[in-house]
Coordinates of C-alpha atoms and ligand atoms in Angstrom, one line a residue:
X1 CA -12.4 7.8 16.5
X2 CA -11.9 8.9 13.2
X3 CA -13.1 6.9 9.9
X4 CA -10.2 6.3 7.2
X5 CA -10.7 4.9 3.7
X6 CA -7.8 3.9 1.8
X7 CA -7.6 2.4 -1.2
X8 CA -4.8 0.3 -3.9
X9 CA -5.2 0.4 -7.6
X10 CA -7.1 -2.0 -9.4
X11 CA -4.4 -4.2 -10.4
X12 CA -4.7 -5.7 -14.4
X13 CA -5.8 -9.4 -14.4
X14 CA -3.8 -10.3 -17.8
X15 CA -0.8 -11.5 -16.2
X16 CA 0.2 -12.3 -12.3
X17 CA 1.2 -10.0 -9.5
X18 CA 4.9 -9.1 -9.5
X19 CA 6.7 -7.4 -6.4
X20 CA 5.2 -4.1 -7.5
X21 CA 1.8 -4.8 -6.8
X22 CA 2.9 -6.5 -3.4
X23 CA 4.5 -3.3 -2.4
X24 CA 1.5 -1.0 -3.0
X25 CA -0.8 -3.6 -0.9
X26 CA 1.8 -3.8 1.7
X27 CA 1.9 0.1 2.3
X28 CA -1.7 0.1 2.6
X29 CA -1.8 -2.5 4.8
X30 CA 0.9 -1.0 7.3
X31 CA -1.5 2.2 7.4
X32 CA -4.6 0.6 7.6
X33 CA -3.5 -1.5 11.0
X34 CA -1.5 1.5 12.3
X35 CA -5.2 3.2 11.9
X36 CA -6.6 0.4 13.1
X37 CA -4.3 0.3 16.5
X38 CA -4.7 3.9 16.9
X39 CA -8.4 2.9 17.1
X40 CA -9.7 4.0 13.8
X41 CA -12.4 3.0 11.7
X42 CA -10.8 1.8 9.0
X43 CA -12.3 0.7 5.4
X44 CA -9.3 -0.7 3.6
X45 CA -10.4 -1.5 -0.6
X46 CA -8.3 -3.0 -3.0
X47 CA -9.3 -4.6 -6.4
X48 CA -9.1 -6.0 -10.0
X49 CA -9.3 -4.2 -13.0
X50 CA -10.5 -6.4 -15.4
X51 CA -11.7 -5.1 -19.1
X52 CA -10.5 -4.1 -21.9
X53 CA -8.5 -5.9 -25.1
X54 CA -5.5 -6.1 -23.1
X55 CA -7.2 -9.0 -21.0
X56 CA -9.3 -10.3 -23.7
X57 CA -6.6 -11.0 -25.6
X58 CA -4.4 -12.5 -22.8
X59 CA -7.4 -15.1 -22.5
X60 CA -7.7 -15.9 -26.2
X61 CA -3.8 -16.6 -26.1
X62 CA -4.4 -19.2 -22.9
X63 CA -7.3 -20.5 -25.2
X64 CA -10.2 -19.6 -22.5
X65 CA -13.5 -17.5 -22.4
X66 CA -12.4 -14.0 -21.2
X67 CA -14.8 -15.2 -17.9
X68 CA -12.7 -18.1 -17.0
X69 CA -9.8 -15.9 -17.2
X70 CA -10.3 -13.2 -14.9
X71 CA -12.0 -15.7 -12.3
X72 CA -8.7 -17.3 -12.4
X73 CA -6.8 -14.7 -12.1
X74 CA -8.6 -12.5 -9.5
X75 CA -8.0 -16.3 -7.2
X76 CA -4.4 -15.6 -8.2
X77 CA -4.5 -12.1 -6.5
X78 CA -6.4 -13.2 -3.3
X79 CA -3.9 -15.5 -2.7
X80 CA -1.2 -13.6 -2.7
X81 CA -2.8 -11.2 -0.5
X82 CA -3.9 -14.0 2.5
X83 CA -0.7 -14.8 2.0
X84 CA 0.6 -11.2 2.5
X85 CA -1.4 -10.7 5.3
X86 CA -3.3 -8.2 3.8
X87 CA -6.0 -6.8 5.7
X88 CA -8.3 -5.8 3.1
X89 CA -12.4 -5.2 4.2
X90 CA -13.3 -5.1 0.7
X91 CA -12.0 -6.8 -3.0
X92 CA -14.0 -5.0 -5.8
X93 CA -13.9 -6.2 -9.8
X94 CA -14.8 -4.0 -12.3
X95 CA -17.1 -7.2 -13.3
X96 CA -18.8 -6.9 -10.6
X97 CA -22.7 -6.1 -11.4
X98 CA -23.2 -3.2 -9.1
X99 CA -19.9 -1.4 -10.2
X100 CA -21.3 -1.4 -13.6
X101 CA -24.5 -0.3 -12.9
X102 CA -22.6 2.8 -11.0
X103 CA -20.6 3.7 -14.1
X104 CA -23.4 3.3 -16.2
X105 CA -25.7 5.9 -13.6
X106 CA -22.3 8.0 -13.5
X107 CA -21.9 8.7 -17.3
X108 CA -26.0 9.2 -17.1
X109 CA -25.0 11.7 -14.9
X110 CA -22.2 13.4 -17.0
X111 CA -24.2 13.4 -20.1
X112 CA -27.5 14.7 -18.4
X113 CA -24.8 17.8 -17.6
X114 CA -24.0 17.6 -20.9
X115 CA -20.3 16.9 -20.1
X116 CA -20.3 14.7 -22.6
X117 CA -20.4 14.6 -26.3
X118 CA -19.7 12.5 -29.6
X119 CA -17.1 13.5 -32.1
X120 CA -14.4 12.1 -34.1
X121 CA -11.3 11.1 -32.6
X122 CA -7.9 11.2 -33.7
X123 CA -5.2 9.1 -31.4
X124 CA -2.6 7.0 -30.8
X125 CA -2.9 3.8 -28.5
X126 CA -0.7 2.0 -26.5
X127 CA -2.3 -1.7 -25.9
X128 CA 0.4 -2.8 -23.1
X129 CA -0.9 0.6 -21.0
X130 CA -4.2 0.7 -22.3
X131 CA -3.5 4.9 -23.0
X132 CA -4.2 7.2 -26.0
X133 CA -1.4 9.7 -27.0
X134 CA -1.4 12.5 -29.7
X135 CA 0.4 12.9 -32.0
X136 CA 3.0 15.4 -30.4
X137 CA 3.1 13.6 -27.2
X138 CA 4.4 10.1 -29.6
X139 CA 6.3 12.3 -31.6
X140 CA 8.0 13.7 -28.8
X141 CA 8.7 10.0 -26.7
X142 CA 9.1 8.2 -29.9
X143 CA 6.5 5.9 -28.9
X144 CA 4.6 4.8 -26.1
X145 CA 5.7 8.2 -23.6
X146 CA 5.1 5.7 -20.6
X147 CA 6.8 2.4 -22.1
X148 CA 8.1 3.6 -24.8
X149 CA 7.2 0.7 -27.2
X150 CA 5.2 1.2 -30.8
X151 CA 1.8 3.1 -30.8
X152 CA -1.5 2.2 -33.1
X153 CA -2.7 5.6 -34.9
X154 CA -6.6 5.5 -34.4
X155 CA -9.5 7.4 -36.1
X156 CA -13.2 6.7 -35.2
X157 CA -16.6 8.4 -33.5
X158 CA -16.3 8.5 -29.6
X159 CA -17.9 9.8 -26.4
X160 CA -15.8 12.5 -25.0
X161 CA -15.6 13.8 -21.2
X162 CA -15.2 17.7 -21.1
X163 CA -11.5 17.6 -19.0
X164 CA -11.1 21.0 -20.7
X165 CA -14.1 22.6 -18.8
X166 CA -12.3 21.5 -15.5
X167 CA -8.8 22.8 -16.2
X168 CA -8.8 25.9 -14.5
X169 CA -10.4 24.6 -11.4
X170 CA -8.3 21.9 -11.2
X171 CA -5.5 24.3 -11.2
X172 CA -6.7 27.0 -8.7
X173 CA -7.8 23.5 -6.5
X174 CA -4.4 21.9 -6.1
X175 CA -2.8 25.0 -6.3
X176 CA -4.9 25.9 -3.0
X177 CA -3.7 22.1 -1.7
X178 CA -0.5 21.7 -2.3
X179 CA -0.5 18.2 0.5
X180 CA -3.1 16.7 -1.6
X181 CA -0.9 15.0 -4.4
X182 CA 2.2 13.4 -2.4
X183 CA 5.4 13.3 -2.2
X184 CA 6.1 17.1 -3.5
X185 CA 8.3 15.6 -6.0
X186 CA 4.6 14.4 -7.8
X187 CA 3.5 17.6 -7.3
X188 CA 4.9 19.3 -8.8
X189 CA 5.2 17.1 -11.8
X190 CA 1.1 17.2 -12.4
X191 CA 1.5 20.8 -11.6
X192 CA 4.3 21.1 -14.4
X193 CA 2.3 19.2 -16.6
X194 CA -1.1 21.4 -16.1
X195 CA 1.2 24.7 -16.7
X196 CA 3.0 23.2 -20.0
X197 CA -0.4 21.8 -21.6
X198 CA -3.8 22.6 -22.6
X199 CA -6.0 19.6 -21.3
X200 CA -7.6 18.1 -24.2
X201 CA -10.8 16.2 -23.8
X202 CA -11.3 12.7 -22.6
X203 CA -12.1 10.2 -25.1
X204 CA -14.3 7.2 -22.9
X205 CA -15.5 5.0 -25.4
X206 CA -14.1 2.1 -27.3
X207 CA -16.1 0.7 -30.6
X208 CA -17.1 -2.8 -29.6
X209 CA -16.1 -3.7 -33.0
X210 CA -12.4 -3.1 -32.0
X211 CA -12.9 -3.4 -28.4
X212 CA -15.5 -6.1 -26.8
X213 CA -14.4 -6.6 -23.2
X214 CA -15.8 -3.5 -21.7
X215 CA -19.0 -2.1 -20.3
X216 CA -21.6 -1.2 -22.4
X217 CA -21.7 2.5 -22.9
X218 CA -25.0 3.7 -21.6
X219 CA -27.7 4.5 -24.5
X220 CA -25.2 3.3 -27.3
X221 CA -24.3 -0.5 -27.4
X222 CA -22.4 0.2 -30.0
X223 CA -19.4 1.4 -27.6
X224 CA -17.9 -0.2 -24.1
X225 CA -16.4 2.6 -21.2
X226 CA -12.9 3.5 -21.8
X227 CA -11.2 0.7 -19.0
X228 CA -9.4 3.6 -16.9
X229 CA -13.1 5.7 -17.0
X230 CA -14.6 2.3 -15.9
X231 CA -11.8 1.4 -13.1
X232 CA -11.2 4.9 -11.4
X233 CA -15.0 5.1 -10.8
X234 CA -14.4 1.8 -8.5
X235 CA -13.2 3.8 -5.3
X236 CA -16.6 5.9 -5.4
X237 CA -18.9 2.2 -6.6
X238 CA -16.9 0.1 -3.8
X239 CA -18.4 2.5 -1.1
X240 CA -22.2 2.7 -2.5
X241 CA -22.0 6.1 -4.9
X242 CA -25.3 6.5 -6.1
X243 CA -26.9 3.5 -4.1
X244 CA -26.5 4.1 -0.5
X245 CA -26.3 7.6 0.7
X246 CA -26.1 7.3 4.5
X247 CA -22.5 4.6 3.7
X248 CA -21.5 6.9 0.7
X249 CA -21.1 9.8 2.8
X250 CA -19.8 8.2 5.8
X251 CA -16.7 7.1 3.7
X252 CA -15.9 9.8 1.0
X253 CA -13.8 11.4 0.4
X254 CA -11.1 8.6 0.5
X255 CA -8.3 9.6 3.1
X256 CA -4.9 8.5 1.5
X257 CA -5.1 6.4 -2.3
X258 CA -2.4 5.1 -2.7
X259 CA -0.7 4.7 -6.4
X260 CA 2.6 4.1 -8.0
X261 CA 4.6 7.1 -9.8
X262 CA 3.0 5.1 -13.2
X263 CA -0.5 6.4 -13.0
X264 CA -0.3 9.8 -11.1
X265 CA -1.7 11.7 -14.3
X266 CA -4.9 9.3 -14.4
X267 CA -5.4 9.9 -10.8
X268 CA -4.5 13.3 -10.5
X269 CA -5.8 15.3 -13.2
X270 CA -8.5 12.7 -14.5
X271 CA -10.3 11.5 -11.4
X272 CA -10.6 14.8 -9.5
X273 CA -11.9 16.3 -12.0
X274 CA -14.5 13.4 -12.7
X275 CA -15.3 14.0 -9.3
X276 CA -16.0 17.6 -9.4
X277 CA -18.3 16.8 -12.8
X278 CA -20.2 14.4 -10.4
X279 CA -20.4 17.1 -7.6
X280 CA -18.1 15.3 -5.6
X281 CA -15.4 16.0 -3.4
X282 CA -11.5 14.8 -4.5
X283 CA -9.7 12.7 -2.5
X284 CA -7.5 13.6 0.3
X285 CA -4.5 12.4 -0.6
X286 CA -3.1 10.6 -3.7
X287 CA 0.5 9.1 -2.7
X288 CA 2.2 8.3 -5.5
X289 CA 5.2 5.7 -4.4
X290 CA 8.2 4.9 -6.7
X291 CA 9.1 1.9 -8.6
X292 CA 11.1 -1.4 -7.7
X293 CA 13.8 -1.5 -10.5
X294 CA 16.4 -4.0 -11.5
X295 CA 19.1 -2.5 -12.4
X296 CA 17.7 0.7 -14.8
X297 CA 14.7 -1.2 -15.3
X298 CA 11.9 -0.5 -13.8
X299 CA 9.8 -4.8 -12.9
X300 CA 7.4 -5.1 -14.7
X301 CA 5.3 -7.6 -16.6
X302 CA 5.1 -6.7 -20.1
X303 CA 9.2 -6.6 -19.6
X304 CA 9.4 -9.7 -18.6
X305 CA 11.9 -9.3 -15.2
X306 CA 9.4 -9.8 -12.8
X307 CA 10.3 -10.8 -9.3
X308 CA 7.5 -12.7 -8.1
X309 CA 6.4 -12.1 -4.3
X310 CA 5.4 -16.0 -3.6
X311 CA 8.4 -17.3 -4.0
X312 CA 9.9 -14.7 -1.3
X313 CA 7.9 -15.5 1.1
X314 CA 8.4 -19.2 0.9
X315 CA 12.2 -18.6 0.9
X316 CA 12.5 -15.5 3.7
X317 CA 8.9 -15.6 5.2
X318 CA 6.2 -12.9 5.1
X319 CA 7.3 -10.8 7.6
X320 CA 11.0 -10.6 6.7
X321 CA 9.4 -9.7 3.3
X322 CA 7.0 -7.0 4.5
X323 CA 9.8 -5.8 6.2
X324 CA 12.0 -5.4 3.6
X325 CA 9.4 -3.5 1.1
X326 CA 9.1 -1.1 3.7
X327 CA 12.3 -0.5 5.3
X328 CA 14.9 -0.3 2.8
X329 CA 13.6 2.2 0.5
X330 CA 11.9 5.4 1.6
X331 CA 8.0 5.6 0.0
X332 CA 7.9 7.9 -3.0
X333 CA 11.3 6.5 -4.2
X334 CA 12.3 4.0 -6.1
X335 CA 14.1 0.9 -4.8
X336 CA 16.9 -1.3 -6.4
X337 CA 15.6 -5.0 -5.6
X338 CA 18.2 -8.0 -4.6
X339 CA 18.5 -10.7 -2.9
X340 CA 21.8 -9.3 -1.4
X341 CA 19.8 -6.6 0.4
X342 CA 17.5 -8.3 1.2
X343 CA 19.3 -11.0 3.4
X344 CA 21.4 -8.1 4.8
X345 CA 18.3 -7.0 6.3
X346 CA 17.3 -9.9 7.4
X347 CA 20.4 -10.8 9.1
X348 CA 21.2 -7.2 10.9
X349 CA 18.0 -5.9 11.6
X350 CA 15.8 -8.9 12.0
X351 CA 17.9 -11.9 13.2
X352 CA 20.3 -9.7 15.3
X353 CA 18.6 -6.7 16.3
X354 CA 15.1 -7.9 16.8
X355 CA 15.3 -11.6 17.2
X356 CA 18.3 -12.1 19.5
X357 CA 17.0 -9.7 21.4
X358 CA 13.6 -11.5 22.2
X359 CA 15.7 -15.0 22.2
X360 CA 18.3 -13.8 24.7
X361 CA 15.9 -12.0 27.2
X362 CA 13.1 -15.2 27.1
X363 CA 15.7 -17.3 27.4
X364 CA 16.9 -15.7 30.4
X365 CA 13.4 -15.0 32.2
X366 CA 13.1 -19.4 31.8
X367 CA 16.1 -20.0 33.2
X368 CA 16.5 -17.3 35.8
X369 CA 13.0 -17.4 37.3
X370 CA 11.4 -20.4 35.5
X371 CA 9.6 -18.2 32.9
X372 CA 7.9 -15.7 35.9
X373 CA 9.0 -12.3 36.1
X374 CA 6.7 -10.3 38.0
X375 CA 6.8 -6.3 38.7
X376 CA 8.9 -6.0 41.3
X377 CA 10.7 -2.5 40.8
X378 CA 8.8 -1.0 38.4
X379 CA 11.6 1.9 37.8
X380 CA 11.9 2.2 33.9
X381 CA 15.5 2.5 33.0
X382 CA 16.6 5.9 32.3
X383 CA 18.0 5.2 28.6
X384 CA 14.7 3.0 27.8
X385 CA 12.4 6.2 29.5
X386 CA 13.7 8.8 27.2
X387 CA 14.2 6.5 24.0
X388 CA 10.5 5.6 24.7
X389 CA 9.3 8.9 25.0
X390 CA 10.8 10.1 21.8
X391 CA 9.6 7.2 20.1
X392 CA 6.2 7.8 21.2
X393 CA 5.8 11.2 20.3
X394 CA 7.4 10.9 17.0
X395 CA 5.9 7.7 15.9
X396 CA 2.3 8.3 15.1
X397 CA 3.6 11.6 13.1
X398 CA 5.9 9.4 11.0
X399 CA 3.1 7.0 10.0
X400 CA 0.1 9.3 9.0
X401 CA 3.2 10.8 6.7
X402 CA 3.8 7.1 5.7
X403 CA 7.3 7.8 6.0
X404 CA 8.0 3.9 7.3
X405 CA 11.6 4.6 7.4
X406 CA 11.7 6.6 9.7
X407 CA 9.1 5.5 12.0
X408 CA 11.4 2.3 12.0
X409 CA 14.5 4.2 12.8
X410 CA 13.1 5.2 15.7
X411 CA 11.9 1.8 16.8
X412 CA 15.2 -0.2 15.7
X413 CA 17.2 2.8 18.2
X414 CA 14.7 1.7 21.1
X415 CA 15.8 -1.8 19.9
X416 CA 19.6 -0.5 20.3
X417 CA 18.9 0.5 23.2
X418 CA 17.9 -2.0 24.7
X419 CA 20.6 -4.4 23.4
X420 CA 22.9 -1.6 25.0
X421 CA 21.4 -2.4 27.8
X422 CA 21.9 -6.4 28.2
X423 CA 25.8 -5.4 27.2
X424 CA 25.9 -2.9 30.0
X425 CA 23.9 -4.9 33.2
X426 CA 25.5 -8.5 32.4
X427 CA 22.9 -10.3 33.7
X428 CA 25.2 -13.9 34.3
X429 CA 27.4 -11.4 36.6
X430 CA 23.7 -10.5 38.7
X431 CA 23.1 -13.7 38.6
X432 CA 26.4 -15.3 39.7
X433 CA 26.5 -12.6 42.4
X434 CA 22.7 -14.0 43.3
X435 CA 21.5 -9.6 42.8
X436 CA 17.8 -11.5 42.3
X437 CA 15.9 -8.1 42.6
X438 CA 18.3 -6.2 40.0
X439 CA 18.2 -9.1 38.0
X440 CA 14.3 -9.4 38.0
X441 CA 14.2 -5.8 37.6
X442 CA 16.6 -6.2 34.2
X443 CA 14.5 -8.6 32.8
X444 CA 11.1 -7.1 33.6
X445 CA 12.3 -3.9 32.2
X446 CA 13.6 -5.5 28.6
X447 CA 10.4 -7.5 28.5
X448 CA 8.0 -4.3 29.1
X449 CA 10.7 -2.9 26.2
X450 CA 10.2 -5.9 24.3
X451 CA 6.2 -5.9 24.3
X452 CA 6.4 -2.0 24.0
X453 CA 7.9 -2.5 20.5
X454 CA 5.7 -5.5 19.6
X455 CA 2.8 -2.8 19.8
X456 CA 4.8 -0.6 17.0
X457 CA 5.9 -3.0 14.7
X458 CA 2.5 -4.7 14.4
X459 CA 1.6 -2.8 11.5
X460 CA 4.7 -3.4 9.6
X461 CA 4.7 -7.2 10.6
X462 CA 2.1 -8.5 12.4
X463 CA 2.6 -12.1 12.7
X464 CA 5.9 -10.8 14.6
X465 CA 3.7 -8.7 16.7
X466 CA 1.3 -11.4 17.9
X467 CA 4.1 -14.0 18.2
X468 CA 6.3 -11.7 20.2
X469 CA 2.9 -11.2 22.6
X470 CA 2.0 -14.4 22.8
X471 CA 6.0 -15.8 24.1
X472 CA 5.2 -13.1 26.9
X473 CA 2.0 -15.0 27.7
X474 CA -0.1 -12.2 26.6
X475 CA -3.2 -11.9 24.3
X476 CA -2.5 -10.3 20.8
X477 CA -6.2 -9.4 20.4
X478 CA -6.4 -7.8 23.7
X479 CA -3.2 -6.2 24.1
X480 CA -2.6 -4.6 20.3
X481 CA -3.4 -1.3 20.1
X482 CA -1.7 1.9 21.2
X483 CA -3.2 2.6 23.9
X484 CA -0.9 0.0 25.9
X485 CA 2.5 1.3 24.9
X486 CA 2.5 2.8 28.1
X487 CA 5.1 1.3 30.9
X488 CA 2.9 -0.6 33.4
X489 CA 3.3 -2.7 36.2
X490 CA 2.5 -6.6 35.3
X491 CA 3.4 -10.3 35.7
X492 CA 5.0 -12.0 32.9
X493 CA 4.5 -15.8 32.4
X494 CA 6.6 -16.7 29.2
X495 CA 5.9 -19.0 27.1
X496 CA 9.5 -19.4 24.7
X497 CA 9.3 -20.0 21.4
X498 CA 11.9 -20.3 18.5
X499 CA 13.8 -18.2 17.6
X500 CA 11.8 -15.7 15.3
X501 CA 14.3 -14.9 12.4
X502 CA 16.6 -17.1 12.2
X503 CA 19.9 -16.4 10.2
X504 CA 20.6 -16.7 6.7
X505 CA 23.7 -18.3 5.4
X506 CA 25.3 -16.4 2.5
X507 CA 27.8 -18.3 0.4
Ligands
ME8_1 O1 -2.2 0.5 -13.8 N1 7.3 -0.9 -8.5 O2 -2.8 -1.6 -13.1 P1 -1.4 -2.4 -13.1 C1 6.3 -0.5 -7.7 N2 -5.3 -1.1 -13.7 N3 5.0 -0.6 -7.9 C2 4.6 -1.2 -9.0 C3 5.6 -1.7 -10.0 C4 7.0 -1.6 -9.7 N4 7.9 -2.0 -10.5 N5 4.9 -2.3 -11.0 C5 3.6 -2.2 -10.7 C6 -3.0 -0.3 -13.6 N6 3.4 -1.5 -9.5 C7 -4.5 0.0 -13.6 C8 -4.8 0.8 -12.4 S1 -6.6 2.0 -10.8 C9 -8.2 2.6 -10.9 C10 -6.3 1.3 -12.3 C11 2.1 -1.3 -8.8 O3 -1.7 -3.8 -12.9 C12 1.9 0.2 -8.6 O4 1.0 0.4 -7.6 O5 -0.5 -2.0 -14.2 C13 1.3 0.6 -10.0 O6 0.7 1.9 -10.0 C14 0.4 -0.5 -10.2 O7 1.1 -1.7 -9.7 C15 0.0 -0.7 -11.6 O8 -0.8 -1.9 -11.7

């Protein structure tokens, strides 16, 4: 059994989560039960990142105390995430008392090393991504360089964190791992970027006269921590960083953090090296996935074309969703959303594939044999025997490279197969020709196939998964988990239910 510690970003509280935000907790998700199933111990973290003048100000405009605010808001985000079926062991706010403390011990820690220093600074700001540009990187992007609106020019004292000192490691480090910053395509982007800039210095401090929301700056009141200097140190404060060794260790480094394309430079040039100043190992891996777009646009809130996640799943269901997010667009791209595609989905893969399937073959087993279908011939069909194997040996690989689209290519051709298979036997011939052992063996074969593939897609949907088990009169809790993919001798005793996806009309 191996321990796996994945994290999501610490989402903003200033407005609600879009589509976006689902997607990133969904990924996680699907590898934190696939680790789960494979009998991992998994330690699954997501969060809220909630200071900084961004979120003051969206509190002031909803005429609140900042406080009210974010407690709203973080309910906001655990709803969507029960409602997601989001798995997640831990939710951490950057408000939370012990996450402060740990920033406040870690810039102790920085400045004792004397990594960090006072000095003037010189910068432009972008409120909407809380990010300070110079001159020739606004020059350059004519604005914002990540959302291209206006920029505030800034000049006042600040705390600085030596990046500069780190540089060359960092280079010779990722250069030696090349896997650690994913898909290569972001690789090679940081490493671009590293090769065509100096690092300059980190500025972490914000005058509280400008900036109130933030945590105090350690021996200077007079300043709060720079928000993203605050918010990256929650994966090492979630997991007890400076306040309980024996869990600290037994977690870090993180396995797989997972980001979108958006914040790759924060988390792959700041954080490791933050890291390294505090003696610490970097992360495994930092997955950077790609963005849900309409149209050219990227969703987003501060656009304003957000797609909002509740209302999907009250139209199409939580699975269908999940299953959408991760299917139809491979992770580390980006993804065109619409409600076209997504009922396409639906109808093929879902409703026909998967669902007719199940429907056809319980139906069958209630009305051939009154619901009881017991071993008999145990012989696994020769299509279903090498389809299995394949699937079996390529699955797990496809997963721990979170390439979801494939691993459910190779489950929806099992799924062909089988459908082949009903097309091919005819059972209502079998059955008119009274063939009862064939016909037992037909259906005990597609409903071994059918909980075979209950076990794989569990991660990906699993309120399918248990459903699916529980119509074949079996025990989700017990009978989840990898091990039991296996073909085995059993008794079925079905227990139908409806259909699981039904249709969607399209006008
Ligand atoms: O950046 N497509 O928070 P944030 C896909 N607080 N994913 C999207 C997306 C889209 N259109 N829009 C947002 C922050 N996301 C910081 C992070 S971490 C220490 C601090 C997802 O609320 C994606 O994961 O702006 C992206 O990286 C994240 O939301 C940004 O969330």
């Amino acid at each position: 059994m191996s321990k796996f510690y994945i994290t999501t970003p610490l989402y903003y509280v200033n407005a609600s989560p879009h589509i976006g935000h689902a997607y990133t907790n969904v990924i996680c998700d699907c590898l934190a039960r696939f680790r789960r199933i494979q009998g991992d111990s998994v330690f699954f973290l997501t969060g809220t990142d909630e200071h900084g003048e961004k979120i003051k100000r969206a509190a002031d405009a909803e005429n609140t105390s900042v406080e009210n605010f974010v407690n709203s808001k973080v309910s906001v985000f655990k709803n969507l995430w029960n409602k997601l079926d989001i798995s997640y062991d831990f939710f951490i706010r950057t408000t939370d008392n012990f996450h402060k403390e740990t920033v406040g011990k870690a810039i102790k820690i920085l400045f004792d090393k004397g990594d960090i220093y006072k000095a003037k600074y010189r910068g432009f700001y972008c409120m909407p991504c809380e990010s300070f540009w110079t001159e020739a990187q606004v020059k350059e992007a004519d604005g914002c360089p990540l959302c291209k609106r206006g920029v505030e020019e800034i000049v006042e004292d600040n705390y600085f964190f030596k990046l500069s000192k780190y540089e060359s490691w960092l280079k010779s480090y990722l250069k030696e791992k090349p896997d650690l910053i994913r898909p290569r395509i972001r690789y090679n982007e940081v490493m671009g970027f590293l090769d065509n800039n100096v690092l300059e210095d980190l500025c972490i401090s914000r005058p509280k006269k400008r900036v109130s929301w933030g945590i105090d700056f350690p021996a200077d009141s007079n300043f709060v921590v720079y928000v993203w200097f605050d918010a990256l140190l929650n994966y090492i404060s979630a997991v007890g960083f400076d306040r309980d060794e024996g869990r600290f260790n037994s977690l870090w480094p993180a396995d797989i953090q997972l980001i979108g394309k958006d914040i790759i430079r924060h988390h792959a040039i700041f954080w490791p090296i933050m890291l390294k100043a505090l003696g610490l190992e970097p992360p495994r891996i930092i997955f950077a996935h790609g963005w849900w777009k309409i149209g050219e646009d990227k969703i987003s809130k501060s656009k304003g074309n957000i797609v909002n996640p509740l209302e999907l799943i009250e139209e199409f269901g939580v699975s269908a969703l999940r299953y959408f997010l991760l299917r139809e667009v491979p992770v580390g791209m980006d993804g065109n959303f619409s409600y076209k595609t997504i009922i396409n989905r639906i109808n093929s893969d879902l409703a026909n594939d998967l669902g007719n399937l199940v429907y056809r073959v319980l139906n069958m087993a209630q009305k051939y044999f009154s619901g009881r279908i017991d071993a008999g011939n145990v012989n696994i069909p020769d299509s279903f025997n090498s389809s299995l194997h394949e699937l079996s040996k390529e699955y797990a690989a496809y997963m721990n490279e979170v390439d979801f689209a494939s691993a459910l290519d190779a489950i929806w051709k099992f799924i062909g197969v089988m459908n082949k298979f009903v097309e091919e036997v005819k059972p209502w011939i079998l059955w008119k020709e009274a063939k009862t052992d064939e016909l037992k063996w037909f259906l005990f074969s597609l409903l071994e196939g059918i909980r075979i593939t209950s076990i794989y897609i569990y991660p990906f949907m699993p309120r399918v998964s248990e459903s699916i088990l529980e119509q074949l009169g079996l025990v989700p809790e017990k009978d989840i988990g990898l091990e039991n993919v296996l073909w085995r001798k059993r008794t079925f005793v079905i227990k139908k239910g409806n259909p699981l996806f039904p249709r969607i009309d399209v006008d």
